[in-house]
């Protein structure tokens, strides 16, 4: 167990390290120096060393990093050796898009079912998961070991649904509804807001435009 508190910035960079190392593994690369990794990732070599030192280093002076080992170790830090059962609440455009994306499953995130209130959607299949009525949600959580619930309903319904999910034992919420959920601190919430990402892009574009004016 890592006793030291790891900063959010480091945690935010780990999935990117994991992805790059995964690409290197696919190309059968055995080892990489922090300099090469830094050139590829456009992160300074010292930043990489500093980040990985949080977890005990993994590198060897003059050798660099063993790609397979580092990939596996970062995967462990990210908890990716576990399998996660996911349900999706709201089987509209976004809920279906998430359920249709097969790559999550390859990484151990398995969509077990979707839930919705729309009679037209209930009973339909999205990839290998069924859209079920909300009335079955509590029993489904009880009967299946569900780790994560994705919330892809309109924002007005999201807080009530989140509270019910927590009451029924869900510990991880992947929230896409554009609203802040006030949940107990033992519940882990990851918010994904593409609109905020677009606003950041807009800010950077407009700043560059001003620079050239
Ligand atoms: P949509 O209208 O296609 O789907 C919403 C679904 O939720 C519908 O199937 C509807 O029947 C269902 N629903 C409504 N109330 C419900 C309730 N009380 N319980 C269960 N199901 C219920 O909408 P879309 O485009 O899929 O967006 C869904 C949510 O995701 C919205 O809150 C939207 O703002 C958000 N969104 C977030 C994005 C992000 O980057 N975080 C990107 C796109 C959408």
PDB file of C-alpha atoms and ligand atoms in Angstrom:
ATOM      1  CA  UNK A   1       0.000   0.000   0.000  1.00  0.00           C
ATOM      2  CA  UNK A   2       1.239   3.518  -0.758  1.00  0.00           C
ATOM      3  CA  UNK A   3       1.192   5.553   2.417  1.00  0.00           C
ATOM      4  CA  UNK A   4       2.021   8.837   0.701  1.00  0.00           C
ATOM      5  CA  UNK A   5      -0.878  10.833  -0.682  1.00  0.00           C
ATOM      6  CA  UNK A   6      -0.470  10.929  -4.470  1.00  0.00           C
ATOM      7  CA  UNK A   7      -1.380  14.234  -6.095  1.00  0.00           C
ATOM      8  CA  UNK A   8      -4.340  14.470  -8.441  1.00  0.00           C
ATOM      9  CA  UNK A   9      -2.021  15.729 -11.210  1.00  0.00           C
ATOM     10  CA  UNK A  10       0.052  12.539 -11.020  1.00  0.00           C
ATOM     11  CA  UNK A  11      -3.058  10.332 -11.024  1.00  0.00           C
ATOM     12  CA  UNK A  12      -4.317  12.289 -14.035  1.00  0.00           C
ATOM     13  CA  UNK A  13      -1.114  11.478 -15.940  1.00  0.00           C
ATOM     14  CA  UNK A  14      -1.080   7.762 -15.143  1.00  0.00           C
ATOM     15  CA  UNK A  15      -3.731   6.684 -17.677  1.00  0.00           C
ATOM     16  CA  UNK A  16      -1.688   8.429 -20.348  1.00  0.00           C
ATOM     17  CA  UNK A  17       1.505   6.590 -19.325  1.00  0.00           C
ATOM     18  CA  UNK A  18      -0.515   3.396 -19.340  1.00  0.00           C
ATOM     19  CA  UNK A  19      -1.792   4.057 -22.869  1.00  0.00           C
ATOM     20  CA  UNK A  20       1.664   4.891 -24.259  1.00  0.00           C
ATOM     21  CA  UNK A  21       3.210   1.836 -22.655  1.00  0.00           C
ATOM     22  CA  UNK A  22       0.351  -0.285 -24.033  1.00  0.00           C
ATOM     23  CA  UNK A  23       1.155   1.025 -27.541  1.00  0.00           C
ATOM     24  CA  UNK A  24       4.842   0.173 -27.019  1.00  0.00           C
ATOM     25  CA  UNK A  25       3.916  -3.329 -25.843  1.00  0.00           C
ATOM     26  CA  UNK A  26       1.873  -3.849 -28.999  1.00  0.00           C
ATOM     27  CA  UNK A  27       5.021  -3.000 -30.972  1.00  0.00           C
ATOM     28  CA  UNK A  28       6.970  -5.574 -28.911  1.00  0.00           C
ATOM     29  CA  UNK A  29       9.204  -2.895 -27.372  1.00  0.00           C
ATOM     30  CA  UNK A  30      10.978  -4.367 -24.352  1.00  0.00           C
ATOM     31  CA  UNK A  31      12.441  -1.290 -22.713  1.00  0.00           C
ATOM     32  CA  UNK A  32      12.384   2.466 -22.959  1.00  0.00           C
ATOM     33  CA  UNK A  33      14.480   5.210 -21.407  1.00  0.00           C
ATOM     34  CA  UNK A  34      12.785   8.055 -19.578  1.00  0.00           C
ATOM     35  CA  UNK A  35      14.245  10.342 -22.294  1.00  0.00           C
ATOM     36  CA  UNK A  36      12.516   8.369 -25.089  1.00  0.00           C
ATOM     37  CA  UNK A  37       9.285   8.157 -23.126  1.00  0.00           C
ATOM     38  CA  UNK A  38       9.534  11.880 -22.501  1.00  0.00           C
ATOM     39  CA  UNK A  39      10.038  12.645 -26.219  1.00  0.00           C
ATOM     40  CA  UNK A  40       7.039  10.527 -27.134  1.00  0.00           C
ATOM     41  CA  UNK A  41       4.771  11.910 -24.452  1.00  0.00           C
ATOM     42  CA  UNK A  42       5.988  15.506 -24.458  1.00  0.00           C
ATOM     43  CA  UNK A  43       6.453  15.369 -20.677  1.00  0.00           C
ATOM     44  CA  UNK A  44       9.921  16.131 -19.312  1.00  0.00           C
ATOM     45  CA  UNK A  45      12.081  13.139 -18.378  1.00  0.00           C
ATOM     46  CA  UNK A  46      12.410  14.494 -14.868  1.00  0.00           C
ATOM     47  CA  UNK A  47       8.637  14.771 -14.581  1.00  0.00           C
ATOM     48  CA  UNK A  48       8.319  11.115 -15.569  1.00  0.00           C
ATOM     49  CA  UNK A  49      10.958  10.069 -13.034  1.00  0.00           C
ATOM     50  CA  UNK A  50       9.316  12.187 -10.365  1.00  0.00           C
ATOM     51  CA  UNK A  51       5.866  10.765 -11.136  1.00  0.00           C
ATOM     52  CA  UNK A  52       7.035   7.176 -11.043  1.00  0.00           C
ATOM     53  CA  UNK A  53       9.126   7.740  -7.917  1.00  0.00           C
ATOM     54  CA  UNK A  54       5.814   8.229  -6.113  1.00  0.00           C
ATOM     55  CA  UNK A  55       5.291   4.517  -6.593  1.00  0.00           C
ATOM     56  CA  UNK A  56       8.804   3.319  -5.922  1.00  0.00           C
ATOM     57  CA  UNK A  57      10.578   4.180  -9.161  1.00  0.00           C
ATOM     58  CA  UNK A  58      10.420   1.110 -11.424  1.00  0.00           C
ATOM     59  CA  UNK A  59      13.377   2.349 -13.503  1.00  0.00           C
ATOM     60  CA  UNK A  60      17.009   1.319 -13.421  1.00  0.00           C
ATOM     61  CA  UNK A  61      19.903   3.706 -13.959  1.00  0.00           C
ATOM     62  CA  UNK A  62      21.315   3.124 -17.457  1.00  0.00           C
ATOM     63  CA  UNK A  63      18.580   0.678 -18.429  1.00  0.00           C
ATOM     64  CA  UNK A  64      15.430   2.746 -18.424  1.00  0.00           C
ATOM     65  CA  UNK A  65      12.085   1.114 -17.899  1.00  0.00           C
ATOM     66  CA  UNK A  66      10.963  -2.403 -18.666  1.00  0.00           C
ATOM     67  CA  UNK A  67       7.849  -1.690 -20.740  1.00  0.00           C
ATOM     68  CA  UNK A  68       5.844  -4.788 -19.787  1.00  0.00           C
ATOM     69  CA  UNK A  69       6.640  -4.452 -16.094  1.00  0.00           C
ATOM     70  CA  UNK A  70       5.916  -0.718 -15.953  1.00  0.00           C
ATOM     71  CA  UNK A  71       2.664  -1.182 -17.901  1.00  0.00           C
ATOM     72  CA  UNK A  72       1.565  -3.906 -15.485  1.00  0.00           C
ATOM     73  CA  UNK A  73       2.575  -1.895 -12.404  1.00  0.00           C
ATOM     74  CA  UNK A  74       0.768   1.250 -13.544  1.00  0.00           C
ATOM     75  CA  UNK A  75      -2.236  -0.941 -14.354  1.00  0.00           C
ATOM     76  CA  UNK A  76      -2.138  -2.207 -10.755  1.00  0.00           C
ATOM     77  CA  UNK A  77      -1.894   1.322  -9.354  1.00  0.00           C
ATOM     78  CA  UNK A  78      -4.932   2.252 -11.444  1.00  0.00           C
ATOM     79  CA  UNK A  79      -6.748  -0.831 -10.129  1.00  0.00           C
ATOM     80  CA  UNK A  80      -7.025  -2.275 -13.637  1.00  0.00           C
ATOM     81  CA  UNK A  81      -6.266  -5.818 -12.552  1.00  0.00           C
ATOM     82  CA  UNK A  82      -9.813  -5.835 -11.168  1.00  0.00           C
ATOM     83  CA  UNK A  83     -12.927  -6.422 -13.211  1.00  0.00           C
ATOM     84  CA  UNK A  84     -15.683  -3.857 -12.787  1.00  0.00           C
ATOM     85  CA  UNK A  85     -19.378  -4.438 -13.341  1.00  0.00           C
ATOM     86  CA  UNK A  86     -21.097  -1.349 -14.687  1.00  0.00           C
ATOM     87  CA  UNK A  87     -24.716  -0.336 -15.102  1.00  0.00           C
ATOM     88  CA  UNK A  88     -25.839   2.638 -17.157  1.00  0.00           C
ATOM     89  CA  UNK A  89     -28.806   4.716 -16.033  1.00  0.00           C
ATOM     90  CA  UNK A  90     -30.371   6.403 -19.049  1.00  0.00           C
ATOM     91  CA  UNK A  91     -30.263   4.465 -22.316  1.00  0.00           C
ATOM     92  CA  UNK A  92     -30.510   7.462 -24.652  1.00  0.00           C
ATOM     93  CA  UNK A  93     -27.874   8.708 -27.087  1.00  0.00           C
ATOM     94  CA  UNK A  94     -25.018   8.871 -24.619  1.00  0.00           C
ATOM     95  CA  UNK A  95     -25.927   5.784 -22.571  1.00  0.00           C
ATOM     96  CA  UNK A  96     -26.121   3.701 -25.741  1.00  0.00           C
ATOM     97  CA  UNK A  97     -22.867   5.136 -27.078  1.00  0.00           C
ATOM     98  CA  UNK A  98     -21.077   4.099 -23.860  1.00  0.00           C
ATOM     99  CA  UNK A  99     -22.627   0.629 -23.929  1.00  0.00           C
ATOM    100  CA  UNK A 100     -21.670   0.217 -27.585  1.00  0.00           C
ATOM    101  CA  UNK A 101     -18.006   1.006 -26.992  1.00  0.00           C
ATOM    102  CA  UNK A 102     -16.357  -2.408 -26.768  1.00  0.00           C
ATOM    103  CA  UNK A 103     -12.975  -1.163 -25.632  1.00  0.00           C
ATOM    104  CA  UNK A 104     -14.154  -0.566 -22.043  1.00  0.00           C
ATOM    105  CA  UNK A 105     -14.752  -4.296 -21.726  1.00  0.00           C
ATOM    106  CA  UNK A 106     -11.247  -5.057 -22.971  1.00  0.00           C
ATOM    107  CA  UNK A 107      -9.993  -2.970 -20.033  1.00  0.00           C
ATOM    108  CA  UNK A 108     -12.145  -4.875 -17.552  1.00  0.00           C
ATOM    109  CA  UNK A 109     -15.196  -2.601 -17.384  1.00  0.00           C
ATOM    110  CA  UNK A 110     -18.194  -4.759 -18.260  1.00  0.00           C
ATOM    111  CA  UNK A 111     -21.606  -3.191 -18.912  1.00  0.00           C
ATOM    112  CA  UNK A 112     -24.117  -5.540 -17.281  1.00  0.00           C
ATOM    113  CA  UNK A 113     -27.341  -3.652 -18.054  1.00  0.00           C
ATOM    114  CA  UNK A 114     -28.860  -0.289 -18.897  1.00  0.00           C
ATOM    115  CA  UNK A 115     -31.905   1.173 -17.147  1.00  0.00           C
ATOM    116  CA  UNK A 116     -34.474   3.614 -18.511  1.00  0.00           C
ATOM    117  CA  UNK A 117     -38.046   4.794 -18.091  1.00  0.00           C
ATOM    118  CA  UNK A 118     -38.900   4.781 -21.786  1.00  0.00           C
ATOM    119  CA  UNK A 119     -41.225   1.880 -22.762  1.00  0.00           C
ATOM    120  CA  UNK A 120     -39.764   1.951 -26.296  1.00  0.00           C
ATOM    121  CA  UNK A 121     -36.282   1.244 -25.000  1.00  0.00           C
ATOM    122  CA  UNK A 122     -37.066  -1.290 -22.262  1.00  0.00           C
ATOM    123  CA  UNK A 123     -36.347  -4.825 -23.457  1.00  0.00           C
ATOM    124  CA  UNK A 124     -34.047  -3.727 -26.287  1.00  0.00           C
ATOM    125  CA  UNK A 125     -30.398  -4.812 -26.389  1.00  0.00           C
ATOM    126  CA  UNK A 126     -27.380  -2.537 -26.688  1.00  0.00           C
ATOM    127  CA  UNK A 127     -24.452  -4.742 -27.640  1.00  0.00           C
ATOM    128  CA  UNK A 128     -24.816  -7.562 -25.120  1.00  0.00           C
ATOM    129  CA  UNK A 129     -26.626  -5.578 -22.411  1.00  0.00           C
ATOM    130  CA  UNK A 130     -30.393  -5.306 -21.969  1.00  0.00           C
ATOM    131  CA  UNK A 131     -32.281  -2.103 -21.253  1.00  0.00           C
ATOM    132  CA  UNK A 132     -34.295  -2.791 -18.114  1.00  0.00           C
ATOM    133  CA  UNK A 133     -37.050  -0.819 -16.356  1.00  0.00           C
ATOM    134  CA  UNK A 134     -36.084   1.403 -13.409  1.00  0.00           C
ATOM    135  CA  UNK A 135     -38.365  -0.691 -11.172  1.00  0.00           C
ATOM    136  CA  UNK A 136     -35.791  -3.500 -11.436  1.00  0.00           C
ATOM    137  CA  UNK A 137     -32.789  -1.347 -10.551  1.00  0.00           C
ATOM    138  CA  UNK A 138     -32.612  -2.018  -6.809  1.00  0.00           C
ATOM    139  CA  UNK A 139     -32.992  -5.799  -7.164  1.00  0.00           C
ATOM    140  CA  UNK A 140     -30.440  -5.867 -10.002  1.00  0.00           C
ATOM    141  CA  UNK A 141     -27.873  -4.085  -7.836  1.00  0.00           C
ATOM    142  CA  UNK A 142     -28.601  -6.497  -4.992  1.00  0.00           C
ATOM    143  CA  UNK A 143     -28.306  -9.610  -7.153  1.00  0.00           C
ATOM    144  CA  UNK A 144     -25.267  -8.606  -9.218  1.00  0.00           C
ATOM    145  CA  UNK A 145     -22.022  -7.268  -7.894  1.00  0.00           C
ATOM    146  CA  UNK A 146     -22.244  -3.802  -9.436  1.00  0.00           C
ATOM    147  CA  UNK A 147     -19.229  -1.559  -8.844  1.00  0.00           C
ATOM    148  CA  UNK A 148     -19.957   1.484 -10.995  1.00  0.00           C
ATOM    149  CA  UNK A 149     -23.111   3.237 -12.189  1.00  0.00           C
ATOM    150  CA  UNK A 150     -22.895   5.624 -15.125  1.00  0.00           C
ATOM    151  CA  UNK A 151     -25.483   8.399 -15.011  1.00  0.00           C
ATOM    152  CA  UNK A 152     -26.653   9.496 -18.441  1.00  0.00           C
ATOM    153  CA  UNK A 153     -30.127  10.843 -17.684  1.00  0.00           C
ATOM    154  CA  UNK A 154     -31.300  14.473 -17.980  1.00  0.00           C
ATOM    155  CA  UNK A 155     -29.780  16.624 -15.260  1.00  0.00           C
ATOM    156  CA  UNK A 156     -33.053  17.152 -13.354  1.00  0.00           C
ATOM    157  CA  UNK A 157     -33.274  13.412 -12.586  1.00  0.00           C
ATOM    158  CA  UNK A 158     -29.589  12.799 -11.876  1.00  0.00           C
ATOM    159  CA  UNK A 159     -29.350  13.838  -8.179  1.00  0.00           C
ATOM    160  CA  UNK A 160     -32.361  11.712  -7.111  1.00  0.00           C
ATOM    161  CA  UNK A 161     -31.090   8.715  -9.059  1.00  0.00           C
ATOM    162  CA  UNK A 162     -27.592   9.133  -7.601  1.00  0.00           C
ATOM    163  CA  UNK A 163     -29.006   9.189  -4.051  1.00  0.00           C
ATOM    164  CA  UNK A 164     -30.973   5.981  -4.706  1.00  0.00           C
ATOM    165  CA  UNK A 165     -27.922   4.292  -6.224  1.00  0.00           C
ATOM    166  CA  UNK A 166     -25.883   5.091  -3.131  1.00  0.00           C
ATOM    167  CA  UNK A 167     -28.707   3.890  -0.856  1.00  0.00           C
ATOM    168  CA  UNK A 168     -28.693   0.579  -2.745  1.00  0.00           C
ATOM    169  CA  UNK A 169     -24.958   0.103  -2.322  1.00  0.00           C
ATOM    170  CA  UNK A 170     -23.240   1.661  -5.340  1.00  0.00           C
ATOM    171  CA  UNK A 171     -19.796   3.029  -4.417  1.00  0.00           C
ATOM    172  CA  UNK A 172     -18.588   4.414  -7.760  1.00  0.00           C
ATOM    173  CA  UNK A 173     -20.487   6.925  -9.900  1.00  0.00           C
ATOM    174  CA  UNK A 174     -19.458   7.925 -13.405  1.00  0.00           C
ATOM    175  CA  UNK A 175     -21.480  11.089 -13.806  1.00  0.00           C
ATOM    176  CA  UNK A 176     -22.173  12.558 -17.233  1.00  0.00           C
ATOM    177  CA  UNK A 177     -25.160  14.698 -16.252  1.00  0.00           C
ATOM    178  CA  UNK A 178     -24.169  18.386 -16.147  1.00  0.00           C
ATOM    179  CA  UNK A 179     -24.836  18.763 -12.428  1.00  0.00           C
ATOM    180  CA  UNK A 180     -22.751  18.462  -9.252  1.00  0.00           C
ATOM    181  CA  UNK A 181     -23.859  15.522  -7.152  1.00  0.00           C
ATOM    182  CA  UNK A 182     -23.763  15.984  -3.399  1.00  0.00           C
ATOM    183  CA  UNK A 183     -22.947  12.513  -2.176  1.00  0.00           C
ATOM    184  CA  UNK A 184     -21.256  11.172   0.961  1.00  0.00           C
ATOM    185  CA  UNK A 185     -17.476  11.416   0.737  1.00  0.00           C
ATOM    186  CA  UNK A 186     -16.993   7.643   0.798  1.00  0.00           C
ATOM    187  CA  UNK A 187     -18.662   7.544  -2.623  1.00  0.00           C
ATOM    188  CA  UNK A 188     -16.240   7.970  -5.491  1.00  0.00           C
ATOM    189  CA  UNK A 189     -17.585  10.235  -8.212  1.00  0.00           C
ATOM    190  CA  UNK A 190     -15.866  10.846 -11.526  1.00  0.00           C
ATOM    191  CA  UNK A 191     -17.483  13.638 -13.518  1.00  0.00           C
ATOM    192  CA  UNK A 192     -17.107  13.701 -17.284  1.00  0.00           C
ATOM    193  CA  UNK A 193     -18.188  16.916 -18.907  1.00  0.00           C
ATOM    194  CA  UNK A 194     -17.347  17.194 -22.587  1.00  0.00           C
ATOM    195  CA  UNK A 195     -18.863  20.685 -22.712  1.00  0.00           C
ATOM    196  CA  UNK A 196     -16.277  21.876 -20.167  1.00  0.00           C
ATOM    197  CA  UNK A 197     -13.520  20.387 -22.266  1.00  0.00           C
ATOM    198  CA  UNK A 198     -14.912  22.253 -25.294  1.00  0.00           C
ATOM    199  CA  UNK A 199     -14.945  25.498 -23.278  1.00  0.00           C
ATOM    200  CA  UNK A 200     -11.258  24.989 -22.464  1.00  0.00           C
ATOM    201  CA  UNK A 201     -10.566  24.432 -26.145  1.00  0.00           C
ATOM    202  CA  UNK A 202     -12.523  27.574 -26.946  1.00  0.00           C
ATOM    203  CA  UNK A 203     -10.484  29.538 -24.377  1.00  0.00           C
ATOM    204  CA  UNK A 204      -7.185  28.340 -25.847  1.00  0.00           C
ATOM    205  CA  UNK A 205      -8.328  29.037 -29.423  1.00  0.00           C
ATOM    206  CA  UNK A 206      -9.474  32.540 -28.565  1.00  0.00           C
ATOM    207  CA  UNK A 207      -6.239  33.251 -26.665  1.00  0.00           C
ATOM    208  CA  UNK A 208      -4.140  32.176 -29.652  1.00  0.00           C
ATOM    209  CA  UNK A 209      -6.303  34.296 -31.932  1.00  0.00           C
ATOM    210  CA  UNK A 210      -5.700  37.339 -29.703  1.00  0.00           C
ATOM    211  CA  UNK A 211      -1.941  36.659 -29.721  1.00  0.00           C
ATOM    212  CA  UNK A 212      -1.826  36.811 -33.513  1.00  0.00           C
ATOM    213  CA  UNK A 213      -4.038  39.890 -33.802  1.00  0.00           C
TER     214      UNK A 213
HETATM  215  P1  LIG B   1     -31.198  11.409 -24.316  1.00  0.00           P
HETATM  216  O1  LIG B   1     -32.460  12.188 -24.192  1.00  0.00           O
HETATM  217  O2  LIG B   1     -30.850  10.781 -25.632  1.00  0.00           O
HETATM  218  O3  LIG B   1     -31.206  10.212 -23.207  1.00  0.00           O
HETATM  219  C1  LIG B   1     -31.670  10.353 -21.907  1.00  0.00           C
HETATM  220  C2  LIG B   1     -32.344   9.043 -21.503  1.00  0.00           C
HETATM  221  O4  LIG B   1     -32.659   9.097 -20.123  1.00  0.00           O
HETATM  222  C3  LIG B   1     -33.647   8.781 -22.253  1.00  0.00           C
HETATM  223  O5  LIG B   1     -33.624   7.482 -22.847  1.00  0.00           O
HETATM  224  C4  LIG B   1     -34.718   8.904 -21.184  1.00  0.00           C
HETATM  225  O6  LIG B   1     -35.811   8.033 -21.409  1.00  0.00           O
HETATM  226  C5  LIG B   1     -33.939   8.520 -19.945  1.00  0.00           C
HETATM  227  N1  LIG B   1     -34.498   9.044 -18.707  1.00  0.00           N
HETATM  228  C6  LIG B   1     -35.070  10.257 -18.481  1.00  0.00           C
HETATM  229  N2  LIG B   1     -35.427  10.363 -17.193  1.00  0.00           N
HETATM  230  C7  LIG B   1     -35.097   9.204 -16.592  1.00  0.00           C
HETATM  231  C8  LIG B   1     -35.228   8.710 -15.271  1.00  0.00           C
HETATM  232  N3  LIG B   1     -35.762   9.445 -14.299  1.00  0.00           N
HETATM  233  N4  LIG B   1     -34.769   7.465 -15.019  1.00  0.00           N
HETATM  234  C9  LIG B   1     -34.227   6.710 -15.990  1.00  0.00           C
HETATM  235  N5  LIG B   1     -34.091   7.115 -17.272  1.00  0.00           N
HETATM  236  C10 LIG B   1     -34.511   8.356 -17.558  1.00  0.00           C
HETATM  237  O7  LIG B   1     -30.050  12.350 -23.810  1.00  0.00           O
HETATM  238  P2  LIG B   1     -28.458  12.210 -24.039  1.00  0.00           P
HETATM  239  O8  LIG B   1     -28.060  13.034 -25.175  1.00  0.00           O
HETATM  240  O9  LIG B   1     -28.104  10.767 -24.019  1.00  0.00           O
HETATM  241  O10 LIG B   1     -27.913  12.920 -22.716  1.00  0.00           O
HETATM  242  C11 LIG B   1     -28.095  12.288 -21.464  1.00  0.00           C
HETATM  243  C12 LIG B   1     -27.455  13.098 -20.357  1.00  0.00           C
HETATM  244  O11 LIG B   1     -26.067  13.183 -20.582  1.00  0.00           O
HETATM  245  C13 LIG B   1     -27.934  14.538 -20.247  1.00  0.00           C
HETATM  246  O12 LIG B   1     -27.931  14.920 -18.884  1.00  0.00           O
HETATM  247  C14 LIG B   1     -26.902  15.325 -21.027  1.00  0.00           C
HETATM  248  O13 LIG B   1     -26.817  16.665 -20.595  1.00  0.00           O
HETATM  249  C15 LIG B   1     -25.666  14.548 -20.667  1.00  0.00           C
HETATM  250  N6  LIG B   1     -24.577  14.643 -21.625  1.00  0.00           N
HETATM  251  C16 LIG B   1     -23.360  14.797 -21.096  1.00  0.00           C
HETATM  252  C17 LIG B   1     -22.255  14.820 -21.878  1.00  0.00           C
HETATM  253  C18 LIG B   1     -20.949  14.953 -21.179  1.00  0.00           C
HETATM  254  O14 LIG B   1     -19.945  15.196 -21.799  1.00  0.00           O
HETATM  255  N7  LIG B   1     -20.912  14.799 -19.900  1.00  0.00           N
HETATM  256  C19 LIG B   1     -22.314  14.736 -23.327  1.00  0.00           C
HETATM  257  C20 LIG B   1     -23.668  14.514 -23.801  1.00  0.00           C
HETATM  258  C21 LIG B   1     -24.746  14.488 -22.956  1.00  0.00           C
END
